Tab-separated table of C-alpha atoms and ligand atoms in Angstrom:
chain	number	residue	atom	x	y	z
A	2	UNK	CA	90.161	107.452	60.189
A	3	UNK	CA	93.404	105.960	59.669
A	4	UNK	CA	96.173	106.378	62.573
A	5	UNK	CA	99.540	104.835	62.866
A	6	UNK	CA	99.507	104.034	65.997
A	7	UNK	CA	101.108	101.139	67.197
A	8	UNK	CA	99.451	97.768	68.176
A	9	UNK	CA	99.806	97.494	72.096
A	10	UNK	CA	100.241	94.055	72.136
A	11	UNK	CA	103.095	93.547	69.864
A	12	UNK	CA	105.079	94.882	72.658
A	13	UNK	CA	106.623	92.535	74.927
A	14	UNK	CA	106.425	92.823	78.554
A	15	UNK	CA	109.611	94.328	78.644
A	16	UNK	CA	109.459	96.895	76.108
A	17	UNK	CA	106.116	97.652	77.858
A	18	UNK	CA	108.025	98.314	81.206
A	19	UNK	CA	110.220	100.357	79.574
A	20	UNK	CA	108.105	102.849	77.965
A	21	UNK	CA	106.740	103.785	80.850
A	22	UNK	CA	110.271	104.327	82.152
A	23	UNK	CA	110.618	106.376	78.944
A	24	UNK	CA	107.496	108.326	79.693
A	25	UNK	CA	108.757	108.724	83.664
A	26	UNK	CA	106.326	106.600	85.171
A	27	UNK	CA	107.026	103.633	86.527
A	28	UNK	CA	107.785	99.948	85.165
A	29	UNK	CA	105.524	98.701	87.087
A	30	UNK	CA	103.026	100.372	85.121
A	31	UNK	CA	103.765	98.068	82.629
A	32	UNK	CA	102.789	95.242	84.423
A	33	UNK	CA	100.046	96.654	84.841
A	34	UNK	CA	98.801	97.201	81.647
A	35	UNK	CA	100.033	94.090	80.314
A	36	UNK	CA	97.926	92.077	82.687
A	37	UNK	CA	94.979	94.197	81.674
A	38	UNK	CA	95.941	93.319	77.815
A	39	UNK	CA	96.343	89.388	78.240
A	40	UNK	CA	95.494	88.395	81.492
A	41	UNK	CA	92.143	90.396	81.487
A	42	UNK	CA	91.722	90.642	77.543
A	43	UNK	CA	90.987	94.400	77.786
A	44	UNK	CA	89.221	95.686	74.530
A	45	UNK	CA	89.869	99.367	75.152
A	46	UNK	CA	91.817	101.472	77.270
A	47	UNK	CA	89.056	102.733	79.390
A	48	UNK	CA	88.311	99.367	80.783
A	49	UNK	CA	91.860	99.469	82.774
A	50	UNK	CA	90.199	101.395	85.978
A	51	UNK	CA	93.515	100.811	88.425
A	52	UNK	CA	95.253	103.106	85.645
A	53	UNK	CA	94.826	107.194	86.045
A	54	UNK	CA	92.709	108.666	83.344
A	55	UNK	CA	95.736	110.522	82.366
A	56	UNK	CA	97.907	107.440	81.546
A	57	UNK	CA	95.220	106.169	79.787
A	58	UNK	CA	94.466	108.841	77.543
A	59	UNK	CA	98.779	109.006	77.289
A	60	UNK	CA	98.487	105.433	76.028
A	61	UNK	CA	95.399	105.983	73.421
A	62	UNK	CA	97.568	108.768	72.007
A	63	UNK	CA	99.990	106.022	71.451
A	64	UNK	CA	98.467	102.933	70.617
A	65	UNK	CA	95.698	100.766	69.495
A	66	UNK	CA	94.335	97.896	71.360
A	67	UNK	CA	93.217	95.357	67.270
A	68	UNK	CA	91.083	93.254	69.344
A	69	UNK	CA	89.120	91.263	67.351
A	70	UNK	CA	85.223	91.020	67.096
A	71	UNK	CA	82.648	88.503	67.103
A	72	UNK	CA	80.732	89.472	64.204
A	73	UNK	CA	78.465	86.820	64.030
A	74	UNK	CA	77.399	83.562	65.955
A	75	UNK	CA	76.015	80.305	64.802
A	76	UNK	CA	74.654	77.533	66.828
A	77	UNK	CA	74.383	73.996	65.799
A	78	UNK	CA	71.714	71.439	66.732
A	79	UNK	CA	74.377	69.343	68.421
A	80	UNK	CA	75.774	72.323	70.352
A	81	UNK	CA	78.702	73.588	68.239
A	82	UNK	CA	79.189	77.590	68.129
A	83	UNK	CA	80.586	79.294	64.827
A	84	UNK	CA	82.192	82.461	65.219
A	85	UNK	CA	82.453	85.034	62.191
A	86	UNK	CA	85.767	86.627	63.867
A	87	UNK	CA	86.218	89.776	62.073
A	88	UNK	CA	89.999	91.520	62.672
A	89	UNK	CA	91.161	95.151	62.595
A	90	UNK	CA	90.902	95.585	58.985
A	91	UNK	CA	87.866	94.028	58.344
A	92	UNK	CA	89.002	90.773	57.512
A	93	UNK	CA	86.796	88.181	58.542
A	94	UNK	CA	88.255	84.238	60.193
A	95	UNK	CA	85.852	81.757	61.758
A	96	UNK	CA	86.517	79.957	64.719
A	97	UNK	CA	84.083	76.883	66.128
A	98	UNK	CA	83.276	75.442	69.891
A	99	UNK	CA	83.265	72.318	69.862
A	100	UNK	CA	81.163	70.892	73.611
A	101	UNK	CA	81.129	67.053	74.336
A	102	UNK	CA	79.963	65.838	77.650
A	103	UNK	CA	82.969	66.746	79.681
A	104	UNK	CA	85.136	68.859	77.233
A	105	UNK	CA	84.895	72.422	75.838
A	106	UNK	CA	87.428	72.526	72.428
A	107	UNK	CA	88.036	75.471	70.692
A	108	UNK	CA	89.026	75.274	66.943
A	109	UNK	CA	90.854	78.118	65.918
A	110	UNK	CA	92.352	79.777	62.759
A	111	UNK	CA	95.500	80.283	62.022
A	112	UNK	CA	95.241	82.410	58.850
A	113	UNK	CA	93.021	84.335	56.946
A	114	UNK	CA	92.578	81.816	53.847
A	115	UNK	CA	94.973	79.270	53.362
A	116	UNK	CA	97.817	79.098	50.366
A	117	UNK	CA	97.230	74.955	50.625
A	118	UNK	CA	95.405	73.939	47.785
A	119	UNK	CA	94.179	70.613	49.026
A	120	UNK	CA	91.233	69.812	46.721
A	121	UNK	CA	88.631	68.548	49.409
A	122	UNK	CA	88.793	71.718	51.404
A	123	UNK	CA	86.849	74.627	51.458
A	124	UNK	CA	89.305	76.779	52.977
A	125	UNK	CA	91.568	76.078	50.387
A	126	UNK	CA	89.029	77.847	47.950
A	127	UNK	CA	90.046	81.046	49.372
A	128	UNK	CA	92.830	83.121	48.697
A	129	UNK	CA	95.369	83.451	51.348
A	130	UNK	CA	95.361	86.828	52.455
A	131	UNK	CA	97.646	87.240	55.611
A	132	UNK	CA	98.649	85.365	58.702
A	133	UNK	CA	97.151	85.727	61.430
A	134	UNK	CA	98.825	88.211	64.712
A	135	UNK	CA	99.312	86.093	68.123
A	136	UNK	CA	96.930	88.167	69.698
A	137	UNK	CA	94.090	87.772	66.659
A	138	UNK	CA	95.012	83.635	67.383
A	139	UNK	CA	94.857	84.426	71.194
A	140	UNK	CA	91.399	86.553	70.790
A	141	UNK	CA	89.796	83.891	69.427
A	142	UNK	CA	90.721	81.666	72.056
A	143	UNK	CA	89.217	84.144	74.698
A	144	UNK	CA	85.882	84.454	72.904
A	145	UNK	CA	85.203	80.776	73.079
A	146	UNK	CA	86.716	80.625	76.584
A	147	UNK	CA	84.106	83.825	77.348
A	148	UNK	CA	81.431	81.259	75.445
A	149	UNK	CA	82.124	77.954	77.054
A	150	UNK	CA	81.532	79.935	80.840
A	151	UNK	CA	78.582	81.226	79.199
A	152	UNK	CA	76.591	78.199	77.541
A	153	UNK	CA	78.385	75.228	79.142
A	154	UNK	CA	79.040	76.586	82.886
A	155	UNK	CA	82.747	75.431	82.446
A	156	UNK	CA	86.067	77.041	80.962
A	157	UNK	CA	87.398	75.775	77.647
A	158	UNK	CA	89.366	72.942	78.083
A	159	UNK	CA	91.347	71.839	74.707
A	160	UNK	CA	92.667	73.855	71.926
A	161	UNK	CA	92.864	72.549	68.107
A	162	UNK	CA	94.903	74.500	65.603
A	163	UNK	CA	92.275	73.193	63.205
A	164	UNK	CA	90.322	76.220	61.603
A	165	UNK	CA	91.252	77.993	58.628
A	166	UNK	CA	94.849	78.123	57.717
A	167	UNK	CA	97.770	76.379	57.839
A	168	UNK	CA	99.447	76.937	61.323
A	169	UNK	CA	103.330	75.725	60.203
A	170	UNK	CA	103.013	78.370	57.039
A	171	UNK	CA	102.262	81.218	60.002
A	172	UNK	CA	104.733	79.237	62.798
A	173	UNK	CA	106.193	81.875	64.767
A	174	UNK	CA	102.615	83.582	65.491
A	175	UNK	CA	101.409	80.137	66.484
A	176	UNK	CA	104.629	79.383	68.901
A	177	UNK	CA	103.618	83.397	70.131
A	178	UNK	CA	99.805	82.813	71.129
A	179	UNK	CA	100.384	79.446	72.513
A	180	UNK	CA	103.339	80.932	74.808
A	181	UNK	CA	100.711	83.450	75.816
A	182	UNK	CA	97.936	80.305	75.548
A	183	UNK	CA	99.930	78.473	78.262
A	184	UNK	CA	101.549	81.196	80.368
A	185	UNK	CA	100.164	81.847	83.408
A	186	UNK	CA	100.115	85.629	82.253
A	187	UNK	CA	97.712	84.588	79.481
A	188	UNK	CA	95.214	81.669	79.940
A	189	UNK	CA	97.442	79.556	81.831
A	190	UNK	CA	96.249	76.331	79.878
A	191	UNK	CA	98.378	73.067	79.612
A	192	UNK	CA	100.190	72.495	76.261
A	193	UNK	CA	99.335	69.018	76.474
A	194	UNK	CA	95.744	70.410	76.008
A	195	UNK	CA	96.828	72.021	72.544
A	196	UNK	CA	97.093	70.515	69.021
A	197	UNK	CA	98.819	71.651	66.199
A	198	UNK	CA	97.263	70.725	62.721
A	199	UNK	CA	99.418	70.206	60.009
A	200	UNK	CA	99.439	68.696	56.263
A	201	UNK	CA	102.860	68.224	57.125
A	202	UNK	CA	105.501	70.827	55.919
A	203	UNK	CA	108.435	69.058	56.938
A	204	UNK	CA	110.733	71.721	57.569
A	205	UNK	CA	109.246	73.473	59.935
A	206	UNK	CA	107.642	69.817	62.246
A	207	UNK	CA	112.089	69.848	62.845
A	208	UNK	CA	112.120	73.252	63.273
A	209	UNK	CA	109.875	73.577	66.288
A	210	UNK	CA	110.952	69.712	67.368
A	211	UNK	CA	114.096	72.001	68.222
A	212	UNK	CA	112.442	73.918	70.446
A	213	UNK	CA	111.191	72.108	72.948
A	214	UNK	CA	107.247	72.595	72.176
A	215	UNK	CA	105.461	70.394	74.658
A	216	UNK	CA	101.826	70.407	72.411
A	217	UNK	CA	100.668	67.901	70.492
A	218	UNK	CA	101.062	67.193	66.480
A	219	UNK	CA	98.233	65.781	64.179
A	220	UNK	CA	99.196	65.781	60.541
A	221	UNK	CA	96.280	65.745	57.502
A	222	UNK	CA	97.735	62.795	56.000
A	223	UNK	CA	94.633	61.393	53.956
A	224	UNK	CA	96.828	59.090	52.103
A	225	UNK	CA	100.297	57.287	52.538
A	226	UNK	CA	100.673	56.410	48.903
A	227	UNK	CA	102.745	59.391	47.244
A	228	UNK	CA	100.664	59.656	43.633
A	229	UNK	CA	97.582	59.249	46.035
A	230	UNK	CA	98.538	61.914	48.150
A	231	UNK	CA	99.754	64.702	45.435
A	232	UNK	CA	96.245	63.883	43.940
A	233	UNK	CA	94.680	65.357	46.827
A	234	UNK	CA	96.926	67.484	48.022
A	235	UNK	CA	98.943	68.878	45.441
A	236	UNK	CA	101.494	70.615	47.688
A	237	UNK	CA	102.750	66.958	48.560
A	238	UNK	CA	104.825	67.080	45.475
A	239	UNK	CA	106.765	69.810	46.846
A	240	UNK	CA	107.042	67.563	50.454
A	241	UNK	CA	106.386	63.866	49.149
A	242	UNK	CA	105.973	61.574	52.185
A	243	UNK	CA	109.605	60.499	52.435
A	244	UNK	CA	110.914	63.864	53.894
A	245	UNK	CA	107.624	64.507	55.816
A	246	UNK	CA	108.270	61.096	57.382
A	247	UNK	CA	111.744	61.974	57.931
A	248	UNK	CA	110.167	64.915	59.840
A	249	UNK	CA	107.963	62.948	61.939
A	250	UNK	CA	110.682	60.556	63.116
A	251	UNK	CA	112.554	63.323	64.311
A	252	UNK	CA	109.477	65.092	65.835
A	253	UNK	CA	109.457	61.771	67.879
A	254	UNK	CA	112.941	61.801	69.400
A	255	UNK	CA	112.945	65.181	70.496
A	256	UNK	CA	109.498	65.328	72.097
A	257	UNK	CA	108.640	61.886	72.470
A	258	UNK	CA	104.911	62.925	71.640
A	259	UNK	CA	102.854	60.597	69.962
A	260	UNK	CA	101.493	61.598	66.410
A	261	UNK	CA	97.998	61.383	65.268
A	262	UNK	CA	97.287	61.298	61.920
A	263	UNK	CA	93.923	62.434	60.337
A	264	UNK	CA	92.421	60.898	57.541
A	265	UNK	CA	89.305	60.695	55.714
A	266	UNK	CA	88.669	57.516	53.532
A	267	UNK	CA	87.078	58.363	49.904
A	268	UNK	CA	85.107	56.403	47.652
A	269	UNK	CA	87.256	55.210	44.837
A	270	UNK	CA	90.476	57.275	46.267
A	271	UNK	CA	92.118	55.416	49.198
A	272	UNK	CA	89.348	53.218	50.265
A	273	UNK	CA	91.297	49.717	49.393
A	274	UNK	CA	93.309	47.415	51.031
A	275	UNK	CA	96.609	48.813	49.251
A	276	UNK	CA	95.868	51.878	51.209
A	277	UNK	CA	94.844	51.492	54.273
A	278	UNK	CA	98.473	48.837	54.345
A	279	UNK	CA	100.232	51.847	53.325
A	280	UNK	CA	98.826	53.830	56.093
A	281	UNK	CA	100.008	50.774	58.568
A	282	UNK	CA	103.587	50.968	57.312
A	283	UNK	CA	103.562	54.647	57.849
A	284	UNK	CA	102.385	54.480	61.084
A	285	UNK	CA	105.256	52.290	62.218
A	286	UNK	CA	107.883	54.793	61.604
A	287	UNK	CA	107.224	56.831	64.856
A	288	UNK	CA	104.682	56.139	67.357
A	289	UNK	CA	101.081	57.372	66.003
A	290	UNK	CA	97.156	56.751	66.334
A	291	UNK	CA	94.778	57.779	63.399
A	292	UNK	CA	91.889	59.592	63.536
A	293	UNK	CA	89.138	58.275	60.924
A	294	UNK	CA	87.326	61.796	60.252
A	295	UNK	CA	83.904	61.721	58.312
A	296	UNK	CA	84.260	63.706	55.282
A	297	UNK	CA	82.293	67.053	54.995
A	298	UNK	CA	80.702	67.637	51.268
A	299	UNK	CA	82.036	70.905	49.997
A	300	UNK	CA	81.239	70.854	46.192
A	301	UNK	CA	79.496	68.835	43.568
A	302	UNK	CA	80.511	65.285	44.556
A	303	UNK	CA	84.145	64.788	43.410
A	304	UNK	CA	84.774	63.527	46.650
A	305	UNK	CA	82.408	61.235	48.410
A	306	UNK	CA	82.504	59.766	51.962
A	307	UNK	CA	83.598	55.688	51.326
A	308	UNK	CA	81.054	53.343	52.639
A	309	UNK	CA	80.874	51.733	55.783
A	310	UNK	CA	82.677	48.804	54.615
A	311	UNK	CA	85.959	50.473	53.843
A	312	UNK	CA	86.158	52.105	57.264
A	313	UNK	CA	85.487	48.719	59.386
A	314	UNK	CA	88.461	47.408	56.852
A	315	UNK	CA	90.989	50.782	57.511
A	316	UNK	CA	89.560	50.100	61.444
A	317	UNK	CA	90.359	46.154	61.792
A	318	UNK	CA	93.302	46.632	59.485
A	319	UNK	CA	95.453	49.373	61.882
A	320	UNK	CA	93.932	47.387	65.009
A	321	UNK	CA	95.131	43.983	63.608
A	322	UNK	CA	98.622	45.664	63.691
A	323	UNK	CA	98.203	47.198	66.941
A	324	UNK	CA	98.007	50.788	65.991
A	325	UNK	CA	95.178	52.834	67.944
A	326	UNK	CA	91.948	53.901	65.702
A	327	UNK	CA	89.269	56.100	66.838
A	328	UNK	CA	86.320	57.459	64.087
A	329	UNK	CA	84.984	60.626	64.430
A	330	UNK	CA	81.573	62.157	63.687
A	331	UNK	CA	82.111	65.413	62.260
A	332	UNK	CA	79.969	68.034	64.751
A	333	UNK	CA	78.337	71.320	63.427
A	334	UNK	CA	77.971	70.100	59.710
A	335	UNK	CA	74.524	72.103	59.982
A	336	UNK	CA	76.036	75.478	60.222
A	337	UNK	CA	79.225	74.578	58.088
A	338	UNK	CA	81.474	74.397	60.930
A	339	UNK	CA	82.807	70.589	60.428
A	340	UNK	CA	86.244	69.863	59.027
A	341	UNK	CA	87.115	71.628	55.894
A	342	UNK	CA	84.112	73.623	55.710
A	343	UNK	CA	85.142	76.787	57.026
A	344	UNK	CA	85.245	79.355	54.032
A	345	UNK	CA	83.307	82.624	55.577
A	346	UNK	CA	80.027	81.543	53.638
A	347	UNK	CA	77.737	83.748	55.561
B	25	SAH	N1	95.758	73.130	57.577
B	25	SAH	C1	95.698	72.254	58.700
B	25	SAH	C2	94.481	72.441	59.589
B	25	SAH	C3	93.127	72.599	58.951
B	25	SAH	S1	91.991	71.379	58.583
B	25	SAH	C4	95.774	70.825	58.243
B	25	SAH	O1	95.730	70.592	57.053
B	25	SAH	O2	95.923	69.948	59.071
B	25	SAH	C5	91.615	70.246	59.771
B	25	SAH	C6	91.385	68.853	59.176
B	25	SAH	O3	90.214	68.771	58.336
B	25	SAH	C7	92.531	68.407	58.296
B	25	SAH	O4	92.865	67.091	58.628
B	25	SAH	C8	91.952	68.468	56.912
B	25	SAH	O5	92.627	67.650	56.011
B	25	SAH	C9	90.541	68.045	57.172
B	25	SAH	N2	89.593	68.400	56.111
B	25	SAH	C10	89.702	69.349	55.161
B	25	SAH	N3	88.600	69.366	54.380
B	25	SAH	C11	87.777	68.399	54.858
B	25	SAH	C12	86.469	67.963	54.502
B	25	SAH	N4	85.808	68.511	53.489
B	25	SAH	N5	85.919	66.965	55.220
B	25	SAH	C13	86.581	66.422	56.265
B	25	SAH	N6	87.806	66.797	56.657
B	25	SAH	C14	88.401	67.781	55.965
């Protein structure tokens, strides 16, 4: 049945105090209920037993409590988790756990689709539908919190705004959750445990430069050639790497947060010399480190993975100029959960 009721949780804690004032109760009621709704991730009304069954059934007249639900879970042979998060109205997001020895990450969604178009990713196969609510972004968070206790006897430990979507094109949500993310009202987590995924829209990295955000950046830079990069990622025509570096310089001076730029070296695309000297010169315009990510097959071979060789060169070439390198193995390729292969297959 349909209902208009409102969504609980788009109410501040304020405007939850006051409508209990409204209703003659007291504001401290509201606290109340908003711990239940962050703090304790309450699914349903019912579960908030230090409430009266009145005020409870006062506040299902009233609202609606969109929590979102785990449809489906997949486990890897090396230990990832992919979730099949489906929302209120049926839309499904996935979201992945990613366990190393000492770590519990959690990559999460930021949208349902993604109105990017770059050509290697799956996601970007799918229409964009909607952004994603701060507490739908926050939900998915507490599932793989709920799932790293569970399986790995330890809470989650690092966030990566790294899933589906892209989080600058659905910015003020983002800013939202992580507030709740990192307030001790919510999760409590550290910011400096959080990373923000971008393919750099440079607008919006000085946007939230302004205000103070204390998590880290990584931008999907892939290539630091401009005809290269608008290749791949067609949107970079619209934001060609001058203003996006722009972006990043001032992203620098007002957080003084090192950059890390992800990048995935492709047969016969950036895998020369030219290239990976490019990538050097962009590094030096702010302080950065690269991240050498494995590339995840999503179609019929377009792209390929470069060999060996080309790495080892992109590797000795940013170490040789002092610029920190690590390559990554993707994790959870298996169940499609690796980099740029979330797209809602099952
Ligand atoms: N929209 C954000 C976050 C999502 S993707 C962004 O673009 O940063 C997370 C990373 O996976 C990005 O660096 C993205 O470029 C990369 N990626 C996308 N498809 C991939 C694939 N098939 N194999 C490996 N990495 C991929």
């Amino acid at each position: 049945m349909e209902t208009k009721k409102r969504d609980i949780r788009a109410l501040t804690k304020e405007q939850l105090r006051n409508f209990f004032v409204q209703q003659g109760d007291k504001a401290f009621r509201g606290n109340q209920v908003y711990e239940w709704l962050w703090q304790k991730s309450a699914h349903d009304f019912d579960a908030m037993t230090n409430i009266s069954k009145e005020t409870r059934q006062m506040l299902e007249d009233n609202f609606v409590i969109n929590h979102i639900r785990v449809d489906q879970m997949q486990r890897s042979s090396d230990g990832t988790i992919k979730n099949a998060v489906r929302l209120h109205d049926g839309l499904v997001v996935e979201s992945v756990l990613i366990p190393t020895e000492t770590r519990t990450t959690a990559c999460v969604s930021s949208q349902v689709g993604c109105s990017l178009d770059c050509r290697f990713c799956a996601t970007a196969r799918l229409k964009r539908m909607r952004n994603l609510n701060p507490d739908e972004i926050y939900d998915q968070v507490v599932a793989i919190d709920n799932e790293s206790r569970l399986y790995f006897d330890r809470p989650l430990s690092n966030i990566v705004f790294m899933g589906m979507g892209e989080p600058l094109m659905n910015y003020n949500n983002v800013l939202k959750a992580i507030d709740k993310i990192t307030s001790p009202e919510g999760l409590g987590m550290s910011p400096k445990r959080i990373v923000v995924s971008t393919s750099g829209v440079p607008k919006i990295i000085k946007k939230i430069a302004d205000e103070d955000v204390k998590f880290g950046l990584a931008v999907s830079l892939h290539s630091a050639i401009d005809e290269v990069r608008t290749s791949i990622m067609p949107f970079n025509s619209t934001f060609p790497l001058k203003d996006l570096r722009e972006a990043l310089e001032y992203w620098y001076s007002k957080t003084k947060n090192r950059i890390t730029y992800e990048y995935v070296v492709w047969k016969g695309i950036n895998d020369t010399q030219e290239a990976a000297d490019a990538l050097v010169k962009f590094c030096k315009f702010a302080p950065s480190k690269v991240n050498i990510i494995e590339y995840n097959p999503i179609d019929d071979g377009e792209f390929q993975q470069a060999h060996g060789s080309a790495v080892e060169m992109y590797q000795n070439t940013l170490e040789r100029n002092g610029i920190t390198v690590t390559v990554r193995r993707s994790r959870g390729k298996d169940i499609d959960a690796a980099c740029g292969q979330l797209a809602n297959k099952s």
